[in-house]
mmCIF file of C-alpha atoms in Angstrom:
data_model
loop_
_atom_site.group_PDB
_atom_site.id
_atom_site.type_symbol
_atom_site.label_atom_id
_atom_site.label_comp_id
_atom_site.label_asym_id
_atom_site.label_seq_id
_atom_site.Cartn_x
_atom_site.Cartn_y
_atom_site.Cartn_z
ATOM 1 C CA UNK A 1 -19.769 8.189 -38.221
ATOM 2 C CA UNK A 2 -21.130 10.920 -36.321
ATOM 3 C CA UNK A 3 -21.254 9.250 -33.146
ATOM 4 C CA UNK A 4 -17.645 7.702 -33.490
ATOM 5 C CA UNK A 5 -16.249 11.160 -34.094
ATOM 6 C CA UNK A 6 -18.522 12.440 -30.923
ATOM 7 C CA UNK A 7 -17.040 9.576 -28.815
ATOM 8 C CA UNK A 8 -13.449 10.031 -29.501
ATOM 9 C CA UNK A 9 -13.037 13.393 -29.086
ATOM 10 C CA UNK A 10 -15.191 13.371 -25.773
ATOM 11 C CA UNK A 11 -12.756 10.599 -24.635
ATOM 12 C CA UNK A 12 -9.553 12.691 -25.601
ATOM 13 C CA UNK A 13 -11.488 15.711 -23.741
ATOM 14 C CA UNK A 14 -11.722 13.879 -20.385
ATOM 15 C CA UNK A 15 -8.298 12.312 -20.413
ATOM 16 C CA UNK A 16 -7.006 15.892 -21.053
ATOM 17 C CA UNK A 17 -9.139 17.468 -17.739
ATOM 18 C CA UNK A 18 -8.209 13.930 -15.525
ATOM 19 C CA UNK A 19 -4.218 14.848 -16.184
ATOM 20 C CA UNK A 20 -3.086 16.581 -13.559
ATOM 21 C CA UNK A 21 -0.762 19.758 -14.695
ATOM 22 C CA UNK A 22 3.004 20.084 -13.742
ATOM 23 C CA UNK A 23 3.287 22.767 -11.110
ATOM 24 C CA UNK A 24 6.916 23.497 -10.854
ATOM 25 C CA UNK A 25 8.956 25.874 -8.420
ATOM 26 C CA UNK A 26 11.577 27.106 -10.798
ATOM 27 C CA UNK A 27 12.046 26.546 -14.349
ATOM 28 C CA UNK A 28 14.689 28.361 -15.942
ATOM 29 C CA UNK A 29 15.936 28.635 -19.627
ATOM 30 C CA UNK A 30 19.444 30.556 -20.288
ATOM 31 C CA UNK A 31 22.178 30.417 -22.776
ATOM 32 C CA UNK A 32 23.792 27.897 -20.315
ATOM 33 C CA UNK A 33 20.852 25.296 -20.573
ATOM 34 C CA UNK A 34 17.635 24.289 -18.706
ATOM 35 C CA UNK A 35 16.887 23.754 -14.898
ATOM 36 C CA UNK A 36 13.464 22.450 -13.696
ATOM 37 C CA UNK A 37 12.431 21.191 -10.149
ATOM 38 C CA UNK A 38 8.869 20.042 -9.478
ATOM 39 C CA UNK A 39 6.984 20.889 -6.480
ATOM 40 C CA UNK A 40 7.575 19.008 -3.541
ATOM 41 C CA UNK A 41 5.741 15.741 -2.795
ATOM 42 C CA UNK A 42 4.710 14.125 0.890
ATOM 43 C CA UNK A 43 5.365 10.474 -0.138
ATOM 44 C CA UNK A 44 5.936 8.796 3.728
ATOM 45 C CA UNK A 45 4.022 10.293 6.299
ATOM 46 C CA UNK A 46 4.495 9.225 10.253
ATOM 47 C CA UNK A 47 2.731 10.182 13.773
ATOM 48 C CA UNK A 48 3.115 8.812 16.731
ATOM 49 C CA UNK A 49 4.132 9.372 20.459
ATOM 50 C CA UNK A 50 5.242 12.728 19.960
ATOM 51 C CA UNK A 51 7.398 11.757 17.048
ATOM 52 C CA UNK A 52 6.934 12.790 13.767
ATOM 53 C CA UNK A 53 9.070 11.992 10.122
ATOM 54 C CA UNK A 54 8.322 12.701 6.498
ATOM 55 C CA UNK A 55 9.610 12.648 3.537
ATOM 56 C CA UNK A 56 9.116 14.868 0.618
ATOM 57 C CA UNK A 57 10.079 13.839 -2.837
ATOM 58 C CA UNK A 58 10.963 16.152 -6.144
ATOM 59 C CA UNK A 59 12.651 15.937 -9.111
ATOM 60 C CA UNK A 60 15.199 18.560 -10.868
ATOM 61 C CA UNK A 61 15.918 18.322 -14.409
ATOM 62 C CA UNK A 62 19.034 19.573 -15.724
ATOM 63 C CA UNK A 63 19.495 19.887 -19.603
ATOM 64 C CA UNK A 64 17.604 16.728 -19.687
ATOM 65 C CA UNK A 65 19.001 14.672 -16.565
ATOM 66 C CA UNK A 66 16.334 14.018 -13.765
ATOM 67 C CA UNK A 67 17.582 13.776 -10.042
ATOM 68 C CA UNK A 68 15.393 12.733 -7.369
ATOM 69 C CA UNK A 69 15.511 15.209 -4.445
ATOM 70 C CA UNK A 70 14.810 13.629 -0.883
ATOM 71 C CA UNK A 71 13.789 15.702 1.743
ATOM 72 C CA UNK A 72 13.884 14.026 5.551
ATOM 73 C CA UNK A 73 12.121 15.982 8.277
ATOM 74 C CA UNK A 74 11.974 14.800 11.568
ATOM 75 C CA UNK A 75 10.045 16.153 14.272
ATOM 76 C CA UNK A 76 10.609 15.166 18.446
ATOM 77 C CA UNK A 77 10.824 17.167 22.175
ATOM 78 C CA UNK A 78 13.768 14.177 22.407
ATOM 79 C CA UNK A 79 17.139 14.458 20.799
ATOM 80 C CA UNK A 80 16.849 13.285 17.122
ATOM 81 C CA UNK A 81 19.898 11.043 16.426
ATOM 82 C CA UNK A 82 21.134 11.749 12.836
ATOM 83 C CA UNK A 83 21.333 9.952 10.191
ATOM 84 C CA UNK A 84 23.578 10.719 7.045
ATOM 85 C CA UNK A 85 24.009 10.529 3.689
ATOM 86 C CA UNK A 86 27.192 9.323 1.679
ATOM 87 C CA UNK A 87 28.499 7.892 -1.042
ATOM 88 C CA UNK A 88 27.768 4.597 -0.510
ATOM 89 C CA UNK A 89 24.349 5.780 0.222
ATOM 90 C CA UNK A 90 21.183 4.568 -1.996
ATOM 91 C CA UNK A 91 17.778 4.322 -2.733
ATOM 92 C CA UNK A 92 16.236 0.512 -3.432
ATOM 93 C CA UNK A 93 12.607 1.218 -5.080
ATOM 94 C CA UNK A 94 9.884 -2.071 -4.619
ATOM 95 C CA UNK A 95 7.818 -1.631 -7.226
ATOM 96 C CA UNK A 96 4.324 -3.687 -7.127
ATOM 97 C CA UNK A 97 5.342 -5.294 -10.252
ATOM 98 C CA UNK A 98 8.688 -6.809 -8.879
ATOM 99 C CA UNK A 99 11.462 -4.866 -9.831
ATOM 100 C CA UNK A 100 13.647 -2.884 -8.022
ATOM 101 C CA UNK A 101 14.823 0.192 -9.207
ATOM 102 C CA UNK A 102 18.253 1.678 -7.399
ATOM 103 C CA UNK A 103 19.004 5.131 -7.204
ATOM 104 C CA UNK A 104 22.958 6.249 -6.334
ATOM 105 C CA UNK A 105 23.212 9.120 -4.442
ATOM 106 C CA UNK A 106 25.327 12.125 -5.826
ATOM 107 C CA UNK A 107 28.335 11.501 -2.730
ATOM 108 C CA UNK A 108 27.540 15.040 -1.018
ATOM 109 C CA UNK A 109 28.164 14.051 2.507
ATOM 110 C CA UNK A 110 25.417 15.315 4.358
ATOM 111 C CA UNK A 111 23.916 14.875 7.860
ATOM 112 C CA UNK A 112 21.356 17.656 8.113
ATOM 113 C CA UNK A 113 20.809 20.342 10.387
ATOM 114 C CA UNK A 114 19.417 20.285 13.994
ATOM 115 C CA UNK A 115 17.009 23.409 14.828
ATOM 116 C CA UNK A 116 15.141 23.399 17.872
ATOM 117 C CA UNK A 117 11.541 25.630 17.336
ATOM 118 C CA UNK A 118 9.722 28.044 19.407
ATOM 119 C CA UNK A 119 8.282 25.535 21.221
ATOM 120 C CA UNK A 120 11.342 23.551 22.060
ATOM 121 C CA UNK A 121 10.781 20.988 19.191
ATOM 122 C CA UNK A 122 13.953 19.845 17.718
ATOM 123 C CA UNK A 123 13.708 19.718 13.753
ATOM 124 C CA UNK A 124 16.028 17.690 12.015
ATOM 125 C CA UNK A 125 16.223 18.675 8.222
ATOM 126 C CA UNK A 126 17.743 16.401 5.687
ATOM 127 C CA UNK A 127 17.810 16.577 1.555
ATOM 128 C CA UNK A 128 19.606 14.091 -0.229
ATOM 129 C CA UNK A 129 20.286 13.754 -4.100
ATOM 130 C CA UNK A 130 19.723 10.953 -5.983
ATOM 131 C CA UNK A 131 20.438 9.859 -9.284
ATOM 132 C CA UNK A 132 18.698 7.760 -12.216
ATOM 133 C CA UNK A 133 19.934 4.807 -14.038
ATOM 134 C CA UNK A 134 18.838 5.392 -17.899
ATOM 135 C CA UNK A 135 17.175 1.808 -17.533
ATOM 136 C CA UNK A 136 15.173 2.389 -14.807
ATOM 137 C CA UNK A 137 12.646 5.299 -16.256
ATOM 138 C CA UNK A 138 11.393 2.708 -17.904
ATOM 139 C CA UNK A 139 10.575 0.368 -14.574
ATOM 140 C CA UNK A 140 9.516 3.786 -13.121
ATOM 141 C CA UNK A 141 6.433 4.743 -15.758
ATOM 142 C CA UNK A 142 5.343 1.140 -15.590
ATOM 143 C CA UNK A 143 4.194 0.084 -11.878
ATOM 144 C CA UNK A 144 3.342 1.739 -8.626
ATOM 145 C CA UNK A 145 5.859 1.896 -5.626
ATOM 146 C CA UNK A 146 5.453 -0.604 -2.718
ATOM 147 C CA UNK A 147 8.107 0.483 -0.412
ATOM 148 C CA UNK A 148 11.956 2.384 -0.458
ATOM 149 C CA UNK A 149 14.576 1.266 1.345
ATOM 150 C CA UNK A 150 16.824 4.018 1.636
ATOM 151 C CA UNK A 151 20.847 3.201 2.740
ATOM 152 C CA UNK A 152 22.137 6.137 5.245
ATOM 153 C CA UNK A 153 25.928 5.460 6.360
ATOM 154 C CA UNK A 154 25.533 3.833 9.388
ATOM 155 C CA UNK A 155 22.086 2.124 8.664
ATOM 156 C CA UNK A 156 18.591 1.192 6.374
ATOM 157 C CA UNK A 157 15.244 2.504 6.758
ATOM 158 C CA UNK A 158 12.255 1.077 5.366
ATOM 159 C CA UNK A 159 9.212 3.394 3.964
ATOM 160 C CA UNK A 160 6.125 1.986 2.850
ATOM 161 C CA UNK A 161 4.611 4.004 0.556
ATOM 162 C CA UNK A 162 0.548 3.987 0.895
ATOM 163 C CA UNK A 163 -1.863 4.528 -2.042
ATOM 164 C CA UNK A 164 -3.415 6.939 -0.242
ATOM 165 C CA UNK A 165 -2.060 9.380 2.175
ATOM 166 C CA UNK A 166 -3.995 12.253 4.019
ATOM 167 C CA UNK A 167 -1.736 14.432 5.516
ATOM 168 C CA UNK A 168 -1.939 15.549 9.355
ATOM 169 C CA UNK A 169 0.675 17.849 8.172
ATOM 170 C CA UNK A 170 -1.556 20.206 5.715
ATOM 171 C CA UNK A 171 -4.833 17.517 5.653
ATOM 172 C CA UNK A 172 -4.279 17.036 1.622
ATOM 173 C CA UNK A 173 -4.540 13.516 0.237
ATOM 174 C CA UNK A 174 -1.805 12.461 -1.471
ATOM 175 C CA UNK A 175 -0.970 9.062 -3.688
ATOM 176 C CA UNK A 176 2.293 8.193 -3.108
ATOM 177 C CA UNK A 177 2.868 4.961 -4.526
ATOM 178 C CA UNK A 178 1.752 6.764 -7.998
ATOM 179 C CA UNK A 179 4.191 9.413 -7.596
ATOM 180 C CA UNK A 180 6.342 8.368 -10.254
ATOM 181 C CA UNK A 181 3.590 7.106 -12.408
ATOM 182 C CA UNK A 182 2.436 10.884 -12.144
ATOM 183 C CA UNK A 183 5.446 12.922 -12.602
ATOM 184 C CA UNK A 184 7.283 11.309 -15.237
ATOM 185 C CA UNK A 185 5.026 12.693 -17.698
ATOM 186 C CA UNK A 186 6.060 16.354 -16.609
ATOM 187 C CA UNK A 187 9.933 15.433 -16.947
ATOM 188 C CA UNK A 188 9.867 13.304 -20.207
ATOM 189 C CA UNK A 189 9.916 15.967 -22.456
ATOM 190 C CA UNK A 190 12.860 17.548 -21.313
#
């Protein structure tokens, strides 16, 4: 009986170190409700010929009601044509299972902002909000991400979304097909 009780709890110990804790960048709690927003995410990572893009995934949780926050960047010595957000636009998740999850976006109009560095790099600098079906949390806890298609106003972009991802950005490894296998745990209870 010993030995049970000895296996079980060292199995409930090392599930509790292996989950990774919810870092958030604000969390606030006032007589008007409850606002969370998890750290950023790289989930799409691209280099090549000068030419960079990523995107950078969140979620916000007000009084219970997740959004997903998109953030484009874009990175070129060329002109960066824009691309912009409406509301028609959306966001078609693969998942490896099959399904597709769709996300609507919240029909802010938005094109981003051009900003050209210190070194002459243009920077263009998108965030687009997106927002759940109830149905599809479930879809969403269940399988990893294959790819995103993601509907702009004039066009659609396809992401593929690797297991893993080491950054030339900040050189951190990421897993962004589990991103939503990961997180959802840190917004369920709200």
């Amino acid at each position: 009986m010993k030995n049970i009780y000895c296996i079980v709890l060292l199995a409930v110990t090392s599930f509790s170190w292996a989950q990774t804790p919810c870092e958030y960048t604000q969390n606030i709690t006032d007589s008007i409700g409850t606002y969370k927003t998890t750290k950023d995410y790289l989930v799409y990572e691209r280099n090549f010929a000068g030419n960079a893009s990523y995107l950078f995934n969140s979620i916000a949780v007000t009084d219970g009601v997740p959004i997903l926050n998109v953030q484009f960047i874009e990175k070129s010595a060329d002109f960066i044509k824009a691309k912009c957000l409406d509301a028609n636009s959306k966001i078609f998740i693969q998942l490896q299972n099959g399904k597709i999850v769709t996300l609507m976006h919240t029909q802010q109009e938005t094109c981003g902002t051009l900003v050209r560095d210190d070194n002459g790099i243009n920077n263009r600098i998108m965030t687009g909000n997106f927002l759940f079906r109830k149905d599809d949390y479930q879809s969403l806890k269940e399988s990893p991400v294959s790819f995103i298609r993601i509907k702009f106003s004039t066009d659609n972009i396809d992401y593929t979304y690797k297991k893993l991802l080491k950054s030339e950005l900040d050189g951190q490894l990421y897993e962004p097909e589990n991103y939503f296998l990961k997180i959802y745990p840190c917004i369920e209870g709200n």
